[in-house]
JSON list of C-alpha atoms in Angstrom, two decimals:
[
{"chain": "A", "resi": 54, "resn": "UNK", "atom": "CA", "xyz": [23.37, -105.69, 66.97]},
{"chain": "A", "resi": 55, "resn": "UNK", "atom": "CA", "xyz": [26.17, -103.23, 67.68]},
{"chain": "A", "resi": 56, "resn": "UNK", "atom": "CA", "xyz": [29.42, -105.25, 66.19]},
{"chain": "A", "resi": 57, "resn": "UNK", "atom": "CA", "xyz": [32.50, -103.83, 69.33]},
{"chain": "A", "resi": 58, "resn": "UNK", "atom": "CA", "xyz": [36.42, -105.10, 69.22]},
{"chain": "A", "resi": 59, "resn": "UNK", "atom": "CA", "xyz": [37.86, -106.80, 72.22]},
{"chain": "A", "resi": 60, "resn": "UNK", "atom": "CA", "xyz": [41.10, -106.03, 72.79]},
{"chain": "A", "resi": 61, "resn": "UNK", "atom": "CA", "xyz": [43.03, -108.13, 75.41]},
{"chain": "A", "resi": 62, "resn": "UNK", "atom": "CA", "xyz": [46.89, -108.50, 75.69]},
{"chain": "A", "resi": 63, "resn": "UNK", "atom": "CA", "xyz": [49.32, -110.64, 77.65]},
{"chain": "A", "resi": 64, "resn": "UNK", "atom": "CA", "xyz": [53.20, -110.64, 77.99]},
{"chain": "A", "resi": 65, "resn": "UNK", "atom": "CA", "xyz": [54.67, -114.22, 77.61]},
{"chain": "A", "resi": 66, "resn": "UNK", "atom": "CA", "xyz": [58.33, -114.90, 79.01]},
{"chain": "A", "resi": 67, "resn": "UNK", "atom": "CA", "xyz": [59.49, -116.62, 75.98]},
{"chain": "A", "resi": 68, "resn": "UNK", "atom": "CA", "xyz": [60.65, -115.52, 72.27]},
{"chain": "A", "resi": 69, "resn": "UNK", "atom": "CA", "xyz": [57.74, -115.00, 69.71]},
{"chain": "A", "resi": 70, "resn": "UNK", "atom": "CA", "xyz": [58.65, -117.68, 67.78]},
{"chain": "A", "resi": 71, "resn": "UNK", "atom": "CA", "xyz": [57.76, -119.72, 70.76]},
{"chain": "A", "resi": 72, "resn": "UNK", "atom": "CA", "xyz": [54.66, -118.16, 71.22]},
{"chain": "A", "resi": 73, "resn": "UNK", "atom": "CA", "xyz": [53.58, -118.25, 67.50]},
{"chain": "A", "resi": 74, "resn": "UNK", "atom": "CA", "xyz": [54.13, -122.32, 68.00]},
{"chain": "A", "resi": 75, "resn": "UNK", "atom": "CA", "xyz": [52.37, -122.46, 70.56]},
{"chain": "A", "resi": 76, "resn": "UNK", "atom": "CA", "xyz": [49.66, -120.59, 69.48]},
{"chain": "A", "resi": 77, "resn": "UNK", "atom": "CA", "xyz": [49.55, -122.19, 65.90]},
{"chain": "A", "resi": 78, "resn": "UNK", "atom": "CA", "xyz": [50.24, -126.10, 66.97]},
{"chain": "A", "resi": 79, "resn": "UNK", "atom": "CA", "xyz": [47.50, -128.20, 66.83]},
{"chain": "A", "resi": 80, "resn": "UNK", "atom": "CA", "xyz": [47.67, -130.24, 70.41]},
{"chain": "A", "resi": 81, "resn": "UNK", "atom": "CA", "xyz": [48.86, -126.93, 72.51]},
{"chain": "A", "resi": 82, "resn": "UNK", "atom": "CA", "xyz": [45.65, -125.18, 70.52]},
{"chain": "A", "resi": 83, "resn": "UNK", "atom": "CA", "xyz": [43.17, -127.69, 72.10]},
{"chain": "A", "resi": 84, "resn": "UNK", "atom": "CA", "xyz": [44.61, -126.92, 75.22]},
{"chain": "A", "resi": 85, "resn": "UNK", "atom": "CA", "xyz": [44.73, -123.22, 75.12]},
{"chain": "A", "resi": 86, "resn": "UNK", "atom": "CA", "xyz": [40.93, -122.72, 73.75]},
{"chain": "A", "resi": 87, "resn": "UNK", "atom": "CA", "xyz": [39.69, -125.05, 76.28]},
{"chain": "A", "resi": 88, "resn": "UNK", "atom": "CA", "xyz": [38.08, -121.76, 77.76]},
{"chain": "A", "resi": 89, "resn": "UNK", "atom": "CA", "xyz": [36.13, -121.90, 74.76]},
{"chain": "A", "resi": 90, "resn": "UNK", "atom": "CA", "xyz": [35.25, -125.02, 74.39]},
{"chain": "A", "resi": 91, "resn": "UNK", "atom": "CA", "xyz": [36.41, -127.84, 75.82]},
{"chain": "A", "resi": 92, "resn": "UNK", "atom": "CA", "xyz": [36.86, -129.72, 72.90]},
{"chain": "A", "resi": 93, "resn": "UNK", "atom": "CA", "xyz": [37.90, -127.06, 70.76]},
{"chain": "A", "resi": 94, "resn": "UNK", "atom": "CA", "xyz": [40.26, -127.99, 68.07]},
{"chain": "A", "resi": 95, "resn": "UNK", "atom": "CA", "xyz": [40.69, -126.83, 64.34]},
{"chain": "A", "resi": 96, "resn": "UNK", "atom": "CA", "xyz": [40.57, -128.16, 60.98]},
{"chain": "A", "resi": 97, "resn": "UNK", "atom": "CA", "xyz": [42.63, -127.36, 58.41]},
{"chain": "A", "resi": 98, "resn": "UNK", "atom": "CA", "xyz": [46.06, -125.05, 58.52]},
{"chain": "A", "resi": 99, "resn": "UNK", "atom": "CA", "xyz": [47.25, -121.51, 58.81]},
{"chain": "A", "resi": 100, "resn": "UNK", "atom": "CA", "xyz": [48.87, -120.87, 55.33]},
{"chain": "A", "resi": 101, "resn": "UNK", "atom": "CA", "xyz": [47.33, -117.34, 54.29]},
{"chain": "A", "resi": 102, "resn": "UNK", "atom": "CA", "xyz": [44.15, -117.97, 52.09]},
{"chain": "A", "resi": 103, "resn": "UNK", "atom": "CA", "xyz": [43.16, -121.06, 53.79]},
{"chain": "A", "resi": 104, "resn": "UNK", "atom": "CA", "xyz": [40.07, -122.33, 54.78]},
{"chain": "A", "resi": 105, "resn": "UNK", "atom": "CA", "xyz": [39.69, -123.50, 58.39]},
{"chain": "A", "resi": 106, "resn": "UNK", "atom": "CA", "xyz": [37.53, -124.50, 60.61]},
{"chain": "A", "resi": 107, "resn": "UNK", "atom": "CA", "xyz": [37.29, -123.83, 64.50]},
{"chain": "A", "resi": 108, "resn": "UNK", "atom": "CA", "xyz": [35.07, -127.04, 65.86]},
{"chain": "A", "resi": 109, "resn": "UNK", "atom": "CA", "xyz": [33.76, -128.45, 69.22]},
{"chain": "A", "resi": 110, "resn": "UNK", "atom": "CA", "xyz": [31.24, -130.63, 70.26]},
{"chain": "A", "resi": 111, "resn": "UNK", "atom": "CA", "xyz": [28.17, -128.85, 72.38]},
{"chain": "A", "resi": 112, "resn": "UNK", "atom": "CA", "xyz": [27.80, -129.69, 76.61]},
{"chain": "A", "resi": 113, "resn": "UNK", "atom": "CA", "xyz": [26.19, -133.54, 76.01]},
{"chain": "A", "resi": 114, "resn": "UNK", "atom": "CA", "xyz": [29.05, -134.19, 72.86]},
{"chain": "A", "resi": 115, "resn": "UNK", "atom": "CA", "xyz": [26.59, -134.84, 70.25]},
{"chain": "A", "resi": 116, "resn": "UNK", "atom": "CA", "xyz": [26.74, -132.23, 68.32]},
{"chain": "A", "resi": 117, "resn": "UNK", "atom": "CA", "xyz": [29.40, -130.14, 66.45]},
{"chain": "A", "resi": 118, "resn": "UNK", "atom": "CA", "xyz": [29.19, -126.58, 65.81]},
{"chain": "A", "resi": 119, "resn": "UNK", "atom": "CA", "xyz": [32.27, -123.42, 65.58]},
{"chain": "A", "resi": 120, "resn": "UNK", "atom": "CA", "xyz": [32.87, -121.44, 62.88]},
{"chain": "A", "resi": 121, "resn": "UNK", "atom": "CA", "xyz": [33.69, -120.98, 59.00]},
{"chain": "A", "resi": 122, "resn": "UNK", "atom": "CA", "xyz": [36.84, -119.08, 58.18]},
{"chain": "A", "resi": 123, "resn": "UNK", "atom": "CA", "xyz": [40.01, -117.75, 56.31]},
{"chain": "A", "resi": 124, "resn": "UNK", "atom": "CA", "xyz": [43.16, -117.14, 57.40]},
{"chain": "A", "resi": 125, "resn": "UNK", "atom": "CA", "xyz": [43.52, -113.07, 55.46]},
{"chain": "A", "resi": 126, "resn": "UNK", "atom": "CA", "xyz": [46.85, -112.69, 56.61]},
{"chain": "A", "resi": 127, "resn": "UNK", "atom": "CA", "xyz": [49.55, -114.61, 57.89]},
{"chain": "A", "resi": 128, "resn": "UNK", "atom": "CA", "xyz": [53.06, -112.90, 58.60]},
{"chain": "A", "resi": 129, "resn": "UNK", "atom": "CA", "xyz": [54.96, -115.64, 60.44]},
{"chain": "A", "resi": 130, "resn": "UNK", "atom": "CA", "xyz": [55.72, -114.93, 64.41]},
{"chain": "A", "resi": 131, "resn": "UNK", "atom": "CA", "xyz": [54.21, -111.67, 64.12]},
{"chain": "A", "resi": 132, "resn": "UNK", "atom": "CA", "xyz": [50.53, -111.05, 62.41]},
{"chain": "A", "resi": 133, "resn": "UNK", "atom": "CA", "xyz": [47.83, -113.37, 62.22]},
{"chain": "A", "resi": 134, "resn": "UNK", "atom": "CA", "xyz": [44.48, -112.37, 61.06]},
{"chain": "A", "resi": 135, "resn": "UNK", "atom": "CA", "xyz": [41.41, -115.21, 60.74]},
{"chain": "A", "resi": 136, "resn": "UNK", "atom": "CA", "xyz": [38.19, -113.86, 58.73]},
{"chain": "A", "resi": 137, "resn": "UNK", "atom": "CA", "xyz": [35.24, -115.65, 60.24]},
{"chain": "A", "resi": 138, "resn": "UNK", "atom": "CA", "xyz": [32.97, -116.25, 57.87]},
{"chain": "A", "resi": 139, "resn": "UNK", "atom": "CA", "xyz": [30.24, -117.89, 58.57]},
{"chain": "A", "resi": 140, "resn": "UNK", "atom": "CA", "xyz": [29.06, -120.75, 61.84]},
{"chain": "A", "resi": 141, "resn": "UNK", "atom": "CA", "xyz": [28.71, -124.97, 61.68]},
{"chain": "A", "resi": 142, "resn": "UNK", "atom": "CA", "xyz": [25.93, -126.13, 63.16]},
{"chain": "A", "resi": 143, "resn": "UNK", "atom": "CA", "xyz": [25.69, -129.86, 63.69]},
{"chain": "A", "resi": 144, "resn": "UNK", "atom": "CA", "xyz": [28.65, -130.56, 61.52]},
{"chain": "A", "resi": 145, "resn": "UNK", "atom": "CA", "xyz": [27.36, -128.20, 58.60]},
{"chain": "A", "resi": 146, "resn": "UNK", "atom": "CA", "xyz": [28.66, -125.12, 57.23]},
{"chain": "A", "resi": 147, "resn": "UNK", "atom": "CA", "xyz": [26.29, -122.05, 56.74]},
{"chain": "A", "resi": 148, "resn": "UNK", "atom": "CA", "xyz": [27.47, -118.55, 55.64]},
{"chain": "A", "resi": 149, "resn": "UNK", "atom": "CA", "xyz": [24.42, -117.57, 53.78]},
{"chain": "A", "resi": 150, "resn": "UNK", "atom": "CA", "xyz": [21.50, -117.96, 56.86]},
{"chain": "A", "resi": 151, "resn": "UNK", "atom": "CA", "xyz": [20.06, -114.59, 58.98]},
{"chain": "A", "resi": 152, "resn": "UNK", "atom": "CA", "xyz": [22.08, -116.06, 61.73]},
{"chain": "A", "resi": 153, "resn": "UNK", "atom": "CA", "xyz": [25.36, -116.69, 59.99]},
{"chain": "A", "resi": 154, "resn": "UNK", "atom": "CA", "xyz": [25.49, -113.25, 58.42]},
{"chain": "A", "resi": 155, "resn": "UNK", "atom": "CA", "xyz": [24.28, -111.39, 61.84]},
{"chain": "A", "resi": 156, "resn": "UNK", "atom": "CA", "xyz": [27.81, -111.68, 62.40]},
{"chain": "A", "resi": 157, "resn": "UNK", "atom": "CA", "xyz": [30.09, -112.35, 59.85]},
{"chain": "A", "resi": 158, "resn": "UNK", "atom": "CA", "xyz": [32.48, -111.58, 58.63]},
{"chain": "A", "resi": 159, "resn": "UNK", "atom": "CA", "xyz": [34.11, -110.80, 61.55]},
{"chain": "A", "resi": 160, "resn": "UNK", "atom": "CA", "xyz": [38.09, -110.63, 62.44]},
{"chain": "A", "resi": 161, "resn": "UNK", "atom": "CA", "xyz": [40.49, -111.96, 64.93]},
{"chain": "A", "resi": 162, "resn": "UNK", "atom": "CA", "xyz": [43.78, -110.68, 64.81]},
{"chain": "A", "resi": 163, "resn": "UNK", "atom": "CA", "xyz": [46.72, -111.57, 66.43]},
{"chain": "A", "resi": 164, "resn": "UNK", "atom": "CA", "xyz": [50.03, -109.23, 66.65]},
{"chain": "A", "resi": 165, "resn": "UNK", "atom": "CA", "xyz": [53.17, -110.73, 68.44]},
{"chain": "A", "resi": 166, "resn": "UNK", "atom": "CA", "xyz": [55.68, -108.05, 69.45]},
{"chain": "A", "resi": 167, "resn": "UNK", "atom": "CA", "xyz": [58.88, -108.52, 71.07]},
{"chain": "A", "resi": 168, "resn": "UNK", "atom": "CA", "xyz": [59.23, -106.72, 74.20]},
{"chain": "A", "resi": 169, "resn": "UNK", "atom": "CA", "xyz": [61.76, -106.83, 77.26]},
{"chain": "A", "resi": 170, "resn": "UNK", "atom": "CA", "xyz": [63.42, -110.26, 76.24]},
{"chain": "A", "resi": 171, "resn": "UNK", "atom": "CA", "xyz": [59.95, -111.80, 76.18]},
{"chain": "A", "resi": 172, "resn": "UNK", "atom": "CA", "xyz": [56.59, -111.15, 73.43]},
{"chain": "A", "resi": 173, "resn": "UNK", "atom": "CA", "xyz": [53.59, -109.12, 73.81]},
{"chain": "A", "resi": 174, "resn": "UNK", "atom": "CA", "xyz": [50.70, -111.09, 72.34]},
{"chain": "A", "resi": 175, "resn": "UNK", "atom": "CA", "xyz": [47.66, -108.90, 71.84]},
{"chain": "A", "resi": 176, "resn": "UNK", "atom": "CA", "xyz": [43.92, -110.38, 70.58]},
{"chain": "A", "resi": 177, "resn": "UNK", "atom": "CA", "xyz": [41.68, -108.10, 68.44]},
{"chain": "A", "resi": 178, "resn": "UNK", "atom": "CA", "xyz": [38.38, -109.42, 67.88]},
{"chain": "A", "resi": 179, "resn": "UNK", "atom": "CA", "xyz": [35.08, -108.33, 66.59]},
{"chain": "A", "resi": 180, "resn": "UNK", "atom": "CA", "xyz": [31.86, -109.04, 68.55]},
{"chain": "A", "resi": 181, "resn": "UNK", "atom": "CA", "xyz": [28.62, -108.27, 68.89]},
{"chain": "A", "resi": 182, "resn": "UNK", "atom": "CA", "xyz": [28.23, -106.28, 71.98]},
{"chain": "A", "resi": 183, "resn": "UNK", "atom": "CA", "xyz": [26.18, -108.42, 73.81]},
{"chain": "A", "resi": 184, "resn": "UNK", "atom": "CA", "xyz": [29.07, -111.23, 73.57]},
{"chain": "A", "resi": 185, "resn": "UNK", "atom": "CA", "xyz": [31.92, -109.01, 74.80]},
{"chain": "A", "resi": 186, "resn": "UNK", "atom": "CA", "xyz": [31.84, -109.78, 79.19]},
{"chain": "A", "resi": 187, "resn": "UNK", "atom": "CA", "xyz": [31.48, -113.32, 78.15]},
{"chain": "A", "resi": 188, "resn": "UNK", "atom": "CA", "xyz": [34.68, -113.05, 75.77]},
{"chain": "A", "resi": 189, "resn": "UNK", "atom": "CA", "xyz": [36.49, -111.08, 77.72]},
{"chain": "A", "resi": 190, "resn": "UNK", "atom": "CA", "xyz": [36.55, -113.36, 80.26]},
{"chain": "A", "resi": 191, "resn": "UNK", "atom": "CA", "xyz": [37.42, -116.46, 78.53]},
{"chain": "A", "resi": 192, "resn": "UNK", "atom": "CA", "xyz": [40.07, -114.68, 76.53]},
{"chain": "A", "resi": 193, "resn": "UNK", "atom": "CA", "xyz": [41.44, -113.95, 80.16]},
{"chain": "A", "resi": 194, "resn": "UNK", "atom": "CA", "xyz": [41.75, -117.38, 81.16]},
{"chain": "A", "resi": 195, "resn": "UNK", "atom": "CA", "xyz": [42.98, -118.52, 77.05]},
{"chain": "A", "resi": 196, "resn": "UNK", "atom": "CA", "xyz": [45.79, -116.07, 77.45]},
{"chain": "A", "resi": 197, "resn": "UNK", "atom": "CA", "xyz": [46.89, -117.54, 80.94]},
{"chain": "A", "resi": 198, "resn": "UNK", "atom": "CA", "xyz": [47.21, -120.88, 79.73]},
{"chain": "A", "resi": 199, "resn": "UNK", "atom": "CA", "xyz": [48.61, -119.88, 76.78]},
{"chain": "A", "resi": 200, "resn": "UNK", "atom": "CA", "xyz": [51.31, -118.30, 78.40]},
{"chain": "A", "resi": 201, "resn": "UNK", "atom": "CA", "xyz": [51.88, -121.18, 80.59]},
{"chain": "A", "resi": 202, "resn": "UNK", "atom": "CA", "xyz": [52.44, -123.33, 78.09]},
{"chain": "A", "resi": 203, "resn": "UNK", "atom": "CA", "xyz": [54.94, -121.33, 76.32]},
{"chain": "A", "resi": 204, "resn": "UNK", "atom": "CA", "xyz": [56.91, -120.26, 78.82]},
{"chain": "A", "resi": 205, "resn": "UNK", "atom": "CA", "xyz": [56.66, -124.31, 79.95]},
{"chain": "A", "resi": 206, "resn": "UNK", "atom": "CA", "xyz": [58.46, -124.55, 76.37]},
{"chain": "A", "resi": 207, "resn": "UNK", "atom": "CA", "xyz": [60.45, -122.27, 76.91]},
{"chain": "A", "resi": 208, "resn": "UNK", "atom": "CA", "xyz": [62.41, -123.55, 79.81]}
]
C-alpha cells in the first residue's frame, strides 16, 4: 500500500501553552480523540523516548486494540512527534506480524505556532492511502473539539 501524509491544521484562540495542555492532558485527550474512538485514552507519558500506548475498546467493549509507540521528539508547546510502531490487538502488543509492519513505523507530528494572539496547531500524519478520507474526516471533527476545549480554558 501507498504510505500518503495528512496534513490538517486549525487555529485555536488561546496561547500554545494552552493548547499543548490540552492536547497532552490525559482527561481533555479522551475527550478530544473521541472521533477516534470513543474510548480512546493513552497509556503511559510524553517525555521524549517514551513508550506509549494509544488504547480503546472495539464497538461491543470487549476488546482492546490501538497502537504501539514512541514519543521521537518532544519540544515543549511547540513539536511533538509520536513514532507508531507497531498495533494491540486484544490487549497485546505486536510489532513484528505482516499486519503490524504493513504500516509501521509511521509518524504523527504535531507543530504549535503562535499566530495572531492565538496558535496554529497543524497534524502531520502518515497513512496508507486507503485510510486518508476516513482520517481526514475524523481529524476534522478532533481538531474542533480540541479547539473548543482550549479556548473553553482559555476564558
Amino acid at each position: 500500500m501507498s504510505k500518503q501524509k495528512l496534513n490538517a491544521s486549525i487555529f485555536i484562540n488561546a496561547p500554545r501553552e494552552t493548547v499543548w495542555d490540552t492536547l497532552l492532558g490525559y482527561n481533555s485527550y479522551k475527550e478530544w480523540t473521541k472521533s477516534f474512538n470513543p474510548t480512546s485514552r493513552f497509556e503511559g507519558d510524553w517525555s521524549e523516548g517514551s513508550k506509549i500506548l494509544f488504547l480503546g475498546t472495539d464497538e461491543n467493549g470487549e476488546n482492546e486494540g490501538g497502537m504501539v509507540s514512541r514519543i521521537a521528539r518532544n519540544i515543549q508547546n511547540e513539536y511533538l512527534s509520536i513514532k507508531h510502531l507497531g498495533i494491540v490487538e486484544n490487549g497485546v502488543e505486536d510489532t513484528t506480524s505482516p499486519k503490524a509492519k504493513s504500516w509501521a513505523p509511521a509518524y504523527e507530528n504535531y507543530t504549535l505556532t503562535e499566530k495572531d494572539g492565538g496558535t496554529e496547531f497543524v497534524v502531520e500524519q502518515d497513512l496508507d492511502e486507503e485510510y486518508l478520507p476516513m482520517f481526514k474526516e475524523m481529524w476534522e471533527k478532533a481538531l474542533q473539539v480540541l479547539k473548543e476545549l482550549a479556548e473553553k480554558k482559555q476564558n
